[in-house]
Coordinates of C-alpha atoms in Angstrom, one line a residue:
M1 CA 4.3 9.4 -2.3
N2 CA 8.1 9.7 -2.6
K3 CA 8.3 6.2 -4.1
F4 CA 5.5 7.1 -6.6
I5 CA 7.4 10.2 -7.8
T6 CA 10.7 8.3 -7.9
N7 CA 9.1 5.6 -10.1
I8 CA 7.8 8.3 -12.5
M9 CA 11.2 10.1 -12.7
E10 CA 13.0 6.8 -13.4
N11 CA 10.6 5.8 -16.2
V12 CA 9.7 9.3 -17.6
I13 CA 9.8 8.3 -21.3
F14 CA 7.5 5.3 -20.7
V15 CA 5.2 7.3 -18.5
L16 CA 4.9 9.9 -21.3
E17 CA 4.1 7.1 -23.8
F18 CA 1.5 5.8 -21.3
L19 CA -0.1 9.2 -21.1
G20 CA -0.1 9.4 -24.9
I21 CA -2.1 6.1 -25.1
V22 CA -4.5 7.4 -22.5
A23 CA -5.0 10.6 -24.5
I24 CA -5.7 8.6 -27.7
L25 CA -8.3 6.4 -26.0
V26 CA -10.0 9.4 -24.4
L27 CA -10.2 11.1 -27.8
I28 CA -11.7 7.9 -29.3
A29 CA -14.3 7.8 -26.4
I30 CA -15.1 11.5 -27.0
A31 CA -15.6 11.0 -30.7
A32 CA -17.8 7.9 -30.1
E33 CA -19.9 9.7 -27.4
K34 CA -20.4 12.8 -29.7
M35 CA -21.6 10.5 -32.5
I36 CA -24.0 8.8 -30.1
Q37 CA -25.4 12.1 -28.9
K38 CA -25.8 13.4 -32.4
K39 CA -27.7 10.2 -33.4
N40 CA -29.9 10.4 -30.3
G41 CA -30.4 14.2 -30.5
S42 CA -28.9 14.7 -27.1
T43 CA -27.3 18.0 -26.1
E44 CA -26.0 16.9 -22.7
K45 CA -22.4 17.8 -21.9
I46 CA -19.9 14.9 -22.0
L47 CA -18.5 16.0 -18.6
T48 CA -20.5 17.8 -16.0
T49 CA -19.7 18.5 -12.4
R50 CA -21.9 15.6 -11.3
K51 CA -20.2 13.2 -13.7
I52 CA -16.7 14.3 -12.6
A53 CA -17.7 13.7 -9.0
M54 CA -19.1 10.2 -9.8
I55 CA -16.0 9.4 -11.9
G56 CA -13.8 10.2 -8.8
M57 CA -15.9 8.0 -6.5
F58 CA -15.9 5.0 -8.8
S59 CA -12.2 5.5 -9.6
A60 CA -11.5 5.3 -5.8
V61 CA -13.5 2.1 -5.5
A62 CA -11.8 0.6 -8.6
G63 CA -8.4 1.6 -7.4
I64 CA -8.9 -0.3 -4.1
L65 CA -10.4 -3.3 -5.8
M66 CA -7.4 -3.4 -8.1
L67 CA -5.4 -4.4 -5.0
L68 CA -7.5 -7.6 -4.6
E69 CA -5.6 -9.9 -6.9
I70 CA -6.9 -13.4 -7.3
P71 CA -4.6 -16.2 -8.7
M72 CA -5.9 -18.6 -11.2
P73 CA -4.9 -22.3 -11.0
F74 CA -4.4 -22.6 -14.8
A75 CA -2.0 -19.6 -15.0
P76 CA 1.4 -18.8 -13.6
S77 CA 1.5 -16.9 -10.3
F78 CA 2.3 -13.6 -12.0
Y79 CA -1.1 -13.7 -13.7
K80 CA -4.0 -12.7 -11.4
I81 CA -7.4 -11.2 -11.9
D82 CA -8.9 -8.3 -10.0
P83 CA -12.5 -7.0 -9.8
S84 CA -11.6 -3.4 -10.6
E85 CA -13.4 -3.3 -14.0
L86 CA -16.7 -3.8 -12.1
P87 CA -17.1 -0.1 -10.9
V88 CA -15.5 1.1 -14.2
L89 CA -18.2 -0.6 -16.3
I90 CA -21.0 0.5 -14.0
C91 CA -19.7 4.1 -14.3
G92 CA -19.4 3.8 -18.1
F93 CA -22.9 2.4 -18.4
A94 CA -24.2 5.3 -16.3
F95 CA -22.3 8.2 -17.7
G96 CA -20.8 7.1 -21.1
P97 CA -17.6 5.9 -22.7
V98 CA -15.6 8.9 -21.7
A99 CA -16.4 8.4 -18.1
G100 CA -15.5 4.7 -18.4
V101 CA -12.0 5.5 -19.9
L102 CA -11.3 8.2 -17.4
T103 CA -12.3 6.0 -14.5
E104 CA -10.1 3.2 -15.9
F105 CA -7.1 5.6 -15.9
I106 CA -7.7 7.3 -12.6
K107 CA -8.0 3.9 -10.8
I108 CA -4.5 3.2 -12.0
I109 CA -3.2 6.4 -10.4
I110 CA -5.1 5.7 -7.1
K111 CA -3.7 2.1 -7.0
L112 CA -0.2 3.4 -7.5
F113 CA -0.5 5.4 -4.3
F114 CA -1.4 2.3 -2.3
K115 CA 1.0 -0.1 -4.1
P116 CA 3.9 1.3 -6.2
T117 CA 4.6 -0.3 -9.6
S118 CA 6.9 -3.3 -9.6
T119 CA 7.0 -3.5 -13.4
A120 CA 8.1 0.0 -14.4
F121 CA 4.5 0.8 -15.2
V122 CA 4.3 -2.0 -17.8
G123 CA 1.7 -3.9 -15.8
E124 CA -0.3 -0.8 -15.2
L125 CA -0.3 0.0 -18.9
A126 CA -1.5 -3.5 -19.6
N127 CA -4.3 -3.3 -17.1
F128 CA -5.4 0.0 -18.6
C129 CA -5.3 -1.1 -22.2
V130 CA -6.9 -4.5 -21.6
G131 CA -9.6 -2.9 -19.4
C132 CA -10.4 -0.3 -22.0
S133 CA -10.7 -3.0 -24.6
M134 CA -13.7 -4.2 -22.7
I135 CA -15.1 -0.9 -21.4
L136 CA -15.1 1.0 -24.7
P137 CA -17.1 -1.4 -26.9
A138 CA -19.5 -2.3 -24.0
T139 CA -20.4 1.3 -23.2
I140 CA -20.5 2.5 -26.8
I141 CA -22.9 -0.3 -27.8
Y142 CA -25.1 0.3 -24.7
H143 CA -25.3 4.1 -25.1
A144 CA -26.1 3.8 -28.8
K145 CA -29.5 2.5 -27.8
K146 CA -30.1 2.0 -24.1
K147 CA -32.0 -1.2 -23.5
K148 CA -31.4 -4.5 -21.9
T149 CA -30.5 -6.4 -25.1
T150 CA -27.8 -3.8 -26.1
A151 CA -26.4 -4.0 -22.5
V152 CA -26.1 -7.8 -22.9
L153 CA -24.6 -7.4 -26.4
G154 CA -22.2 -4.7 -25.2
C155 CA -21.0 -6.9 -22.3
G156 CA -20.6 -9.9 -24.7
V157 CA -18.7 -7.9 -27.3
G158 CA -16.6 -6.2 -24.6
T159 CA -15.6 -9.6 -23.1
L160 CA -14.8 -11.1 -26.4
T161 CA -12.7 -8.0 -27.4
M162 CA -10.9 -8.0 -24.1
T163 CA -10.1 -11.7 -24.5
I164 CA -8.8 -11.3 -28.1
F165 CA -6.9 -8.1 -27.5
G166 CA -5.5 -9.2 -24.1
T167 CA -4.3 -12.5 -25.6
L168 CA -2.5 -10.9 -28.5
F169 CA -1.2 -8.0 -26.4
N170 CA 0.4 -10.6 -24.0
A171 CA 1.9 -12.6 -26.9
V172 CA 3.3 -9.7 -28.9
Y173 CA 4.3 -7.2 -26.2
L174 CA 3.9 -8.1 -22.5
L175 CA 5.6 -11.5 -22.3
P176 CA 8.7 -10.4 -24.3
T177 CA 8.8 -7.1 -22.3
F178 CA 8.7 -9.0 -19.0
A179 CA 11.3 -11.4 -20.2
V180 CA 13.7 -8.5 -20.9
M181 CA 12.8 -6.6 -17.7
Y182 CA 13.5 -9.5 -15.4
G183 CA 16.4 -10.8 -17.3
M184 CA 14.7 -14.2 -18.0
P185 CA 14.6 -16.1 -21.3
L186 CA 11.1 -16.1 -22.8
D187 CA 11.3 -19.9 -22.7
A188 CA 11.5 -19.7 -18.9
L189 CA 8.2 -17.9 -18.7
I190 CA 6.6 -20.3 -21.1
G191 CA 8.0 -23.2 -19.0
M192 CA 6.0 -21.9 -16.0
G193 CA 2.9 -22.4 -18.1
T194 CA 4.0 -25.8 -19.2
A195 CA 4.4 -26.8 -15.6
L196 CA 0.6 -26.2 -15.2
N197 CA -0.5 -27.4 -18.6
A198 CA 1.5 -29.8 -20.8
N199 CA -0.3 -28.3 -23.9
V200 CA 1.7 -25.0 -23.4
T201 CA 4.7 -25.3 -25.6
D202 CA 5.3 -21.8 -27.0
V203 CA 4.1 -18.3 -26.6
F204 CA 0.9 -18.7 -28.5
T205 CA -0.2 -21.8 -26.7
F206 CA 0.8 -20.0 -23.4
V207 CA -1.6 -17.2 -24.1
A208 CA -4.3 -19.5 -25.5
F209 CA -4.4 -21.8 -22.4
C210 CA -3.3 -19.3 -19.6
V211 CA -4.3 -15.7 -20.7
A212 CA -7.4 -16.2 -22.8
P213 CA -9.4 -18.1 -20.1
L214 CA -8.4 -15.6 -17.5
N215 CA -9.8 -12.7 -19.5
L216 CA -13.0 -14.7 -20.3
I217 CA -13.5 -15.4 -16.6
K218 CA -12.9 -11.8 -15.7
G219 CA -15.1 -10.4 -18.4
G220 CA -17.9 -12.8 -17.7
A221 CA -17.8 -12.1 -13.9
V222 CA -17.7 -8.4 -14.3
S223 CA -20.7 -8.5 -16.8
I224 CA -22.8 -10.6 -14.5
L225 CA -22.1 -8.5 -11.4
T226 CA -22.8 -5.3 -13.4
F227 CA -26.3 -6.6 -14.3
V228 CA -26.9 -7.6 -10.6
L229 CA -25.7 -4.2 -9.2
Y230 CA -26.6 -1.6 -11.9
K231 CA -30.3 -1.4 -11.4
P232 CA -30.2 -1.1 -7.6
L233 CA -27.5 1.6 -7.9
S234 CA -29.2 3.5 -10.8
P235 CA -31.2 6.0 -8.7
I236 CA -28.1 7.5 -7.2
L237 CA -26.1 7.4 -10.5
K238 CA -28.3 9.5 -12.7
V239 CA -27.2 13.0 -13.6
S240 CA -30.7 14.1 -14.5
Y241 CA -34.3 13.0 -14.2
E242 CA -34.4 12.3 -17.9
T243 CA -31.5 9.8 -17.9
S244 CA -32.9 8.2 -14.8
T245 CA -36.2 7.7 -16.4
K246 CA -34.6 6.2 -19.6
S247 CA -32.6 3.7 -17.6
R248 CA -35.5 2.5 -15.5
S249 CA -37.6 2.0 -18.6
V250 CA -35.1 -0.4 -20.2
G251 CA -34.7 -2.3 -17.0
V252 CA -30.9 -2.4 -17.0

């Protein structure tokens, strides 16, 4: 706890910027959810007591899963994937885009209590932004019209968005930031990719051959597991009989 507070105090400006980004994405999710509700004629509250409780539960699971980092053979050791987007996407499918974004954020807070930041919160910001780039489009598309085909489309668009955004985000922001943070030339980081793949010669080939496949694998795995797990879990996820009935009828 003391380490957590110390990290915040030492990086207070960046933390405030992080919270600003969170607020913007939450507002986007709220606007999208209100539009969906207006289109579907729904009057359900965006956040209810039951939804908040479920967000807390899924955030806790996601925060623990975020600690399970899996290295990939085609990427340098500082790139790993974790399964934390799985409970986030399930929660977003069940309760909407706002629930998805909030779960994505709260999982970061929970993870930080177990494992303090080693990147001055830059890594955590990246995980949040890249995660939301999948969760937001996937949940918005699905909730616009709940059926199996839109769930598949949402996961596909979400995975593609995460891959494109994550790749560009690494090239433009993350890699240069990590180079400055650790006092390493950017070429040294690229060289770690070259050691694994001779086609990696600059920052753009680095993200193309190391980062893009990583996001595709993560997005694909999370999508498949969501389809496997969502239907068995749906009876305990629904906030009302009506939403439960709709979900069973579409078979997702």
